[in-house]
Short mmCIF file of C-alpha atoms and ligand atoms in Angstrom, two decimals:
data_model
loop_
_atom_site.label_atom_id
_atom_site.label_comp_id
_atom_site.label_asym_id
_atom_site.label_seq_id
_atom_site.Cartn_x
_atom_site.Cartn_y
_atom_site.Cartn_z
CA MET X 1 57.85 -72.05 -160.43
CA SER X 2 55.94 -71.14 -163.59
CA GLY X 3 56.27 -67.50 -164.60
CA GLY X 4 54.27 -64.96 -166.61
CA ALA X 5 50.53 -65.08 -167.21
CA PHE X 6 50.44 -68.87 -167.04
CA LEU X 7 46.90 -68.85 -165.68
CA ALA X 8 45.46 -66.76 -168.55
CA GLY X 9 42.01 -68.06 -169.47
CA ARG X 10 41.50 -69.82 -166.12
CA THR X 11 38.75 -68.95 -163.64
CA ALA X 12 39.58 -68.97 -159.93
CA LEU X 13 37.22 -68.87 -156.97
CA VAL X 14 38.89 -68.06 -153.65
CA THR X 15 36.53 -68.24 -150.69
CA GLY X 16 37.21 -65.81 -147.86
CA SER X 17 39.29 -63.52 -150.08
CA THR X 18 38.12 -60.19 -148.68
CA SER X 19 40.88 -60.45 -146.06
CA GLY X 20 44.17 -62.06 -145.07
CA ILE X 21 45.47 -65.20 -146.78
CA GLY X 22 42.58 -65.52 -149.25
CA ARG X 23 43.07 -61.95 -150.42
CA GLY X 24 46.79 -62.59 -150.98
CA ILE X 25 46.08 -65.77 -152.95
CA ALA X 26 43.43 -64.04 -155.09
CA GLN X 27 45.89 -61.25 -155.91
CA ALA X 28 48.61 -63.74 -156.85
CA LEU X 29 46.25 -65.71 -159.11
CA ALA X 30 45.01 -62.56 -160.88
CA ARG X 31 48.60 -61.37 -161.36
CA ALA X 32 49.35 -64.77 -162.96
CA GLY X 33 46.50 -64.21 -165.44
CA ALA X 34 43.40 -65.82 -163.90
CA ASN X 35 40.01 -64.15 -163.78
CA VAL X 36 39.09 -64.18 -160.11
CA MET X 37 35.95 -64.39 -158.04
CA LEU X 38 36.62 -62.78 -154.69
CA HIS X 39 34.36 -63.91 -151.92
CA GLY X 40 33.73 -63.10 -148.30
CA LEU X 41 32.12 -60.79 -145.82
CA GLY X 42 33.15 -57.16 -145.66
CA ASP X 43 32.24 -53.55 -146.24
CA ALA X 44 30.80 -53.37 -149.78
CA ASP X 45 32.56 -50.09 -150.65
CA VAL X 46 35.95 -51.31 -149.43
CA VAL X 47 35.67 -54.63 -151.28
CA ALA X 48 34.39 -52.97 -154.46
CA ALA X 49 37.43 -50.67 -154.43
CA ASP X 50 39.70 -53.71 -153.88
CA CYS X 51 38.12 -55.51 -156.88
CA ALA X 52 38.43 -52.45 -159.10
CA GLY X 53 42.07 -51.94 -158.05
CA LEU X 54 43.04 -55.55 -158.77
CA ALA X 55 41.17 -55.55 -162.10
CA ALA X 56 42.88 -52.30 -163.16
CA GLU X 57 46.32 -53.58 -162.09
CA THR X 58 46.04 -56.97 -163.81
CA GLY X 59 43.62 -56.40 -166.69
CA ARG X 60 41.65 -59.46 -165.48
CA ARG X 61 37.97 -59.85 -164.55
CA VAL X 62 37.61 -59.54 -160.79
CA GLU X 63 34.17 -59.95 -159.20
CA TRP X 64 32.93 -60.36 -155.64
CA ASP X 65 30.13 -62.18 -153.85
CA ALA X 66 29.35 -62.14 -150.12
CA ALA X 67 27.69 -65.56 -149.73
CA ASP X 68 27.48 -66.61 -146.07
CA LEU X 69 28.88 -70.12 -146.41
CA THR X 70 27.46 -71.28 -143.09
CA LYS X 71 23.99 -71.08 -144.70
CA ALA X 72 22.43 -73.94 -146.65
CA GLY X 73 22.27 -73.32 -150.38
CA GLU X 74 24.77 -70.45 -150.41
CA VAL X 75 27.67 -72.52 -151.79
CA GLU X 76 25.45 -73.61 -154.70
CA ARG X 77 24.52 -69.97 -155.35
CA LEU X 78 28.16 -68.84 -155.18
CA ILE X 79 29.31 -71.47 -157.71
CA ALA X 80 26.43 -70.55 -160.05
CA VAL X 81 27.13 -66.81 -159.76
CA THR X 82 30.83 -67.39 -160.49
CA ALA X 83 30.00 -69.37 -163.64
CA GLU X 84 27.54 -66.68 -164.80
CA ARG X 85 29.88 -63.75 -164.22
CA ILE X 86 33.34 -65.04 -165.13
CA GLY X 87 33.09 -68.70 -166.10
CA PRO X 88 33.13 -72.22 -164.66
CA VAL X 89 35.63 -72.74 -161.85
CA ASP X 90 39.05 -74.15 -162.85
CA ILE X 91 40.86 -73.25 -159.62
CA LEU X 92 38.98 -73.67 -156.36
CA VAL X 93 40.57 -72.37 -153.16
CA ASN X 94 38.57 -73.31 -150.06
CA ASN X 95 39.98 -70.72 -147.68
CA ALA X 96 37.15 -69.09 -145.67
CA GLY X 97 37.57 -69.87 -142.01
CA ILE X 98 36.88 -68.77 -138.45
CA GLN X 99 38.23 -69.68 -135.03
CA TYR X 100 36.64 -70.06 -131.60
CA VAL X 101 38.53 -70.97 -128.42
CA SER X 102 36.89 -72.67 -125.45
CA PRO X 103 37.27 -75.69 -123.15
CA VAL X 104 35.44 -78.57 -124.79
CA GLU X 105 32.88 -78.91 -121.99
CA ASP X 106 31.79 -75.31 -122.52
CA PHE X 107 32.12 -75.23 -126.31
CA PRO X 108 28.92 -73.64 -127.67
CA THR X 109 27.15 -75.99 -130.09
CA GLU X 110 26.34 -73.12 -132.46
CA LYS X 111 30.07 -72.27 -132.70
CA TRP X 112 30.92 -75.93 -133.36
CA ASN X 113 28.29 -76.02 -136.13
CA ALA X 114 29.45 -72.72 -137.67
CA ILE X 115 33.10 -73.81 -137.78
CA ARG X 116 32.22 -77.21 -139.23
CA SER X 117 29.83 -75.83 -141.84
CA LEU X 118 32.17 -73.02 -142.99
CA MET X 119 35.44 -74.96 -143.14
CA LEU X 120 34.37 -78.56 -143.85
CA ASP X 121 30.85 -78.69 -145.29
CA ALA X 122 31.37 -75.67 -147.57
CA SER X 123 34.64 -77.20 -148.86
CA PHE X 124 32.82 -80.46 -149.64
CA HIS X 125 29.96 -78.68 -151.42
CA ALA X 126 32.26 -76.45 -153.46
CA ILE X 127 34.32 -79.48 -154.56
CA ARG X 128 31.17 -81.52 -155.26
CA LEU X 129 29.79 -78.76 -157.47
CA THR X 130 32.94 -77.94 -159.48
CA VAL X 131 34.63 -81.27 -160.15
CA ALA X 132 32.38 -82.36 -163.03
CA GLY X 133 33.27 -79.23 -165.02
CA MET X 134 36.99 -79.59 -164.27
CA LYS X 135 36.83 -83.21 -165.47
CA GLN X 136 35.13 -82.15 -168.71
CA ARG X 137 37.89 -79.61 -169.36
CA GLY X 138 40.62 -82.07 -168.27
CA TRP X 139 42.28 -79.66 -165.85
CA GLY X 140 41.68 -78.36 -162.36
CA ARG X 141 43.30 -77.27 -159.14
CA ILE X 142 41.67 -77.64 -155.72
CA ILE X 143 43.48 -76.11 -152.76
CA ASN X 144 42.11 -76.41 -149.25
CA LEU X 145 43.50 -73.89 -146.77
CA ALA X 146 43.84 -76.16 -143.76
CA SER X 147 46.35 -75.39 -141.00
CA VAL X 148 49.01 -76.96 -138.82
CA HIS X 149 45.86 -77.76 -136.87
CA GLY X 150 44.96 -80.15 -139.69
CA LEU X 151 48.06 -82.16 -138.66
CA VAL X 152 48.49 -81.60 -134.92
CA ALA X 153 46.29 -80.22 -132.15
CA SER X 154 46.28 -77.42 -129.59
CA PRO X 155 44.03 -77.32 -126.53
CA TYR X 156 40.75 -75.37 -126.50
CA LYS X 157 40.40 -75.44 -130.29
CA SER X 158 38.39 -78.68 -130.59
CA ALA X 159 36.06 -77.55 -133.38
CA TYR X 160 38.82 -75.91 -135.43
CA VAL X 161 41.24 -78.85 -135.03
CA ALA X 162 38.50 -81.39 -135.86
CA ALA X 163 37.35 -79.44 -138.95
CA LYS X 164 40.90 -78.91 -140.21
CA HIS X 165 41.84 -82.58 -139.74
CA ALA X 166 38.66 -83.50 -141.63
CA GLN X 167 39.56 -81.04 -144.40
CA VAL X 168 42.92 -82.83 -144.78
CA GLY X 169 41.10 -86.18 -144.98
CA LEU X 170 38.74 -84.79 -147.62
CA THR X 171 41.77 -83.54 -149.57
CA LYS X 172 43.36 -87.00 -149.66
CA SER X 173 40.18 -88.81 -150.68
CA VAL X 174 39.35 -86.34 -153.46
CA ALA X 175 42.95 -86.45 -154.72
CA LEU X 176 42.78 -90.24 -155.09
CA GLU X 177 39.44 -90.09 -156.91
CA LEU X 178 40.74 -87.49 -159.36
CA ALA X 179 44.29 -88.77 -159.75
CA GLU X 180 43.97 -89.63 -163.46
CA THR X 181 41.91 -86.61 -164.51
CA GLY X 182 44.41 -83.72 -164.67
CA ILE X 183 42.96 -82.29 -161.45
CA THR X 184 45.05 -82.04 -158.29
CA CYS X 185 43.74 -81.55 -154.76
CA ASN X 186 46.06 -80.43 -151.96
CA ALA X 187 45.93 -78.87 -148.52
CA ILE X 188 48.15 -76.01 -147.38
CA CYS X 189 48.87 -76.15 -143.65
CA PRO X 190 50.19 -72.82 -142.34
CA GLY X 191 51.43 -72.02 -138.87
CA TYR X 192 50.75 -68.51 -137.65
CA VAL X 193 50.37 -66.12 -140.57
CA ARG X 194 50.37 -62.38 -140.10
CA THR X 195 46.77 -61.43 -141.01
CA PRO X 196 44.31 -58.88 -139.57
CA LEU X 197 42.89 -61.72 -137.47
CA VAL X 198 46.26 -62.42 -135.82
CA GLU X 199 47.13 -58.72 -135.41
CA GLY X 200 43.97 -58.46 -133.30
CA GLN X 201 45.09 -61.43 -131.18
CA ILE X 202 48.49 -59.80 -130.53
CA ALA X 203 46.82 -56.66 -129.22
CA ASP X 204 44.39 -58.67 -127.04
CA GLN X 205 47.14 -60.88 -125.56
CA ALA X 206 49.37 -57.87 -124.88
CA ARG X 207 46.53 -56.36 -122.87
CA VAL X 208 45.70 -59.60 -121.01
CA HIS X 209 49.33 -60.45 -120.13
CA GLY X 210 50.48 -56.86 -119.63
CA LEU X 211 53.45 -57.57 -121.92
CA PRO X 212 55.02 -55.52 -124.70
CA ARG X 213 54.01 -56.50 -128.22
CA GLU X 214 57.37 -58.07 -129.14
CA ARG X 215 57.34 -60.37 -126.08
CA VAL X 216 53.74 -61.40 -126.78
CA ILE X 217 54.69 -62.34 -130.35
CA ARG X 218 57.73 -64.37 -129.27
CA GLU X 219 56.55 -65.95 -126.01
CA VAL X 220 52.79 -66.31 -126.48
CA ILE X 221 51.71 -66.26 -130.12
CA LEU X 222 54.80 -67.90 -131.66
CA ALA X 223 55.57 -70.20 -128.71
CA ALA X 224 55.16 -73.31 -130.92
CA GLN X 225 56.65 -71.81 -134.10
CA PRO X 226 60.42 -72.53 -134.02
CA THR X 227 61.43 -69.76 -136.45
CA LYS X 228 59.84 -67.22 -134.06
CA ARG X 229 58.57 -65.20 -136.96
CA PHE X 230 55.22 -65.10 -138.69
CA VAL X 231 54.63 -66.75 -142.02
CA GLU X 232 53.71 -63.89 -144.36
CA VAL X 233 50.59 -63.93 -146.56
CA GLU X 234 52.81 -63.58 -149.66
CA GLU X 235 54.62 -66.84 -148.77
CA VAL X 236 51.34 -68.77 -148.59
CA ALA X 237 50.17 -67.15 -151.83
CA ALA X 238 53.42 -68.17 -153.56
CA LEU X 239 52.88 -71.79 -152.49
CA ALA X 240 49.27 -71.74 -153.77
CA LEU X 241 50.47 -70.29 -157.06
CA PHE X 242 53.12 -73.00 -157.37
CA LEU X 243 50.44 -75.67 -156.85
CA CYS X 244 48.54 -74.19 -159.82
CA GLY X 245 51.48 -74.60 -162.21
CA ASP X 246 52.54 -77.51 -164.42
CA ALA X 247 55.59 -78.14 -162.22
CA ALA X 248 53.17 -79.20 -159.45
CA ARG X 249 51.07 -81.58 -161.51
CA SER X 250 52.39 -84.63 -159.63
CA ILE X 251 51.69 -83.09 -156.24
CA THR X 252 48.25 -84.30 -155.18
CA GLY X 253 46.75 -85.47 -151.92
CA ALA X 254 49.50 -83.63 -150.05
CA ALA X 255 49.07 -81.70 -146.82
CA ILE X 256 51.92 -79.22 -147.08
CA PRO X 257 53.11 -77.49 -143.91
CA ILE X 258 54.31 -73.89 -144.18
CA ASP X 259 54.83 -73.48 -140.49
CA GLY X 260 58.39 -72.45 -139.59
CA GLY X 261 59.08 -75.97 -138.30
CA TRP X 262 56.05 -76.26 -135.96
CA THR X 263 55.05 -79.80 -137.03
CA SER X 264 58.68 -81.04 -136.91
CA ARG X 265 58.65 -80.95 -133.12
P1 LIG E 1 40.75 -63.72 -142.06
O1 LIG E 1 39.86 -63.56 -140.86
O2 LIG E 1 41.71 -62.63 -142.38
O3 LIG E 1 39.82 -64.02 -143.34
C1 LIG E 1 38.75 -64.95 -143.26
C2 LIG E 1 37.87 -64.82 -144.49
O4 LIG E 1 36.76 -65.71 -144.33
C3 LIG E 1 37.30 -63.42 -144.68
O5 LIG E 1 37.26 -63.09 -146.05
C4 LIG E 1 35.88 -63.56 -144.15
O6 LIG E 1 34.95 -62.66 -144.74
C5 LIG E 1 35.56 -64.99 -144.55
N1 LIG E 1 34.45 -65.52 -143.75
C6 LIG E 1 34.35 -65.57 -142.39
N2 LIG E 1 33.14 -66.05 -142.05
C7 LIG E 1 32.48 -66.32 -143.20
C8 LIG E 1 31.18 -66.82 -143.51
N3 LIG E 1 30.31 -67.17 -142.56
N4 LIG E 1 30.83 -66.96 -144.81
C9 LIG E 1 31.69 -66.61 -145.77
N5 LIG E 1 32.92 -66.12 -145.56
C10 LIG E 1 33.30 -65.97 -144.28
O7 LIG E 1 41.50 -65.13 -141.85
P2 LIG E 1 42.91 -65.66 -142.37
O8 LIG E 1 43.82 -65.58 -141.23
O9 LIG E 1 43.29 -65.07 -143.67
O10 LIG E 1 42.55 -67.22 -142.58
C11 LIG E 1 42.21 -67.78 -143.85
C12 LIG E 1 42.23 -69.30 -143.76
O11 LIG E 1 43.54 -69.73 -143.38
C13 LIG E 1 41.28 -69.86 -142.71
O12 LIG E 1 40.70 -71.07 -143.17
C14 LIG E 1 42.19 -70.11 -141.51
O13 LIG E 1 41.68 -71.12 -140.68
C15 LIG E 1 43.46 -70.54 -142.23
N6 LIG E 1 44.67 -70.36 -141.41
C16 LIG E 1 45.02 -69.13 -140.92
C17 LIG E 1 46.18 -69.02 -140.15
C18 LIG E 1 46.65 -67.69 -139.58
O14 LIG E 1 47.57 -67.69 -138.76
N7 LIG E 1 46.11 -66.56 -140.00
C19 LIG E 1 46.94 -70.16 -139.86
C20 LIG E 1 46.54 -71.39 -140.38
C21 LIG E 1 45.40 -71.48 -141.15
#
């Protein structure tokens, strides 16, 4: 693992970094010296305070934009705004994501389209719009936050599983195209990570099943995760940071599970 401010002078864009995994990755990149564009939905006052706190702690430029990435043209605007405010993107983390659970025959088309456009189309557009600059500078890191659901499936998550598998396919193809350019492209595939999203699911499931929180975590949420504990945001952020270092320059086109053994079953 590279130490110190090894990302000094680099510009990172982390989509969906107002919460959860993206927020943890953005913090880790800023602490390693990168100027960071936070992105995502959220209360403007809360996010502004988060930006100011991270900038004060790290001495780096930290900005924020709330582009709705399900909307046409918003990825283009986000990339342009990032370049204007802190510089052209060297490190692109495609992390923004949503979930929707339904039997396939009832799956609402608008939910299918939203999941696909946020997690697959936006990743494609962001890569499409940043690769030329990375090539010119001879260095780049593209990290797609996929999921174990980019490698294996679960029922009732057809849109999410399809989009995440496609994101892994995109990762491999882009990695091959860029293999000789100094740019790597990888997918991180977490199992259940303790984020605000998952905390909400624990509370909901506890209510539905009438079970205490600890049993819901072990028997419902983490049923498929052999370690029976959540992956923590900091662990995913540490992996992303490692992928940005020189020691990871030969890792490209990989879909790396961080899943407590889930995909070994
Ligand atoms: P989260 O809900 O905490 O954060 C999601 C982020 O995406 C937020 O910043 C939100 O504002 C942003 N976002 C949502 N809709 C958006 C839209 N229309 N336009 C722009 N931004 C939007 O989620 P998380 O748990 O941190 O998940 C982050 C990524 O990791 C997702 O791609 C998710 O699929 C993936 N992942 C999460 C887990 C987990 O257990 N939490 C496991 C595997 C993969």
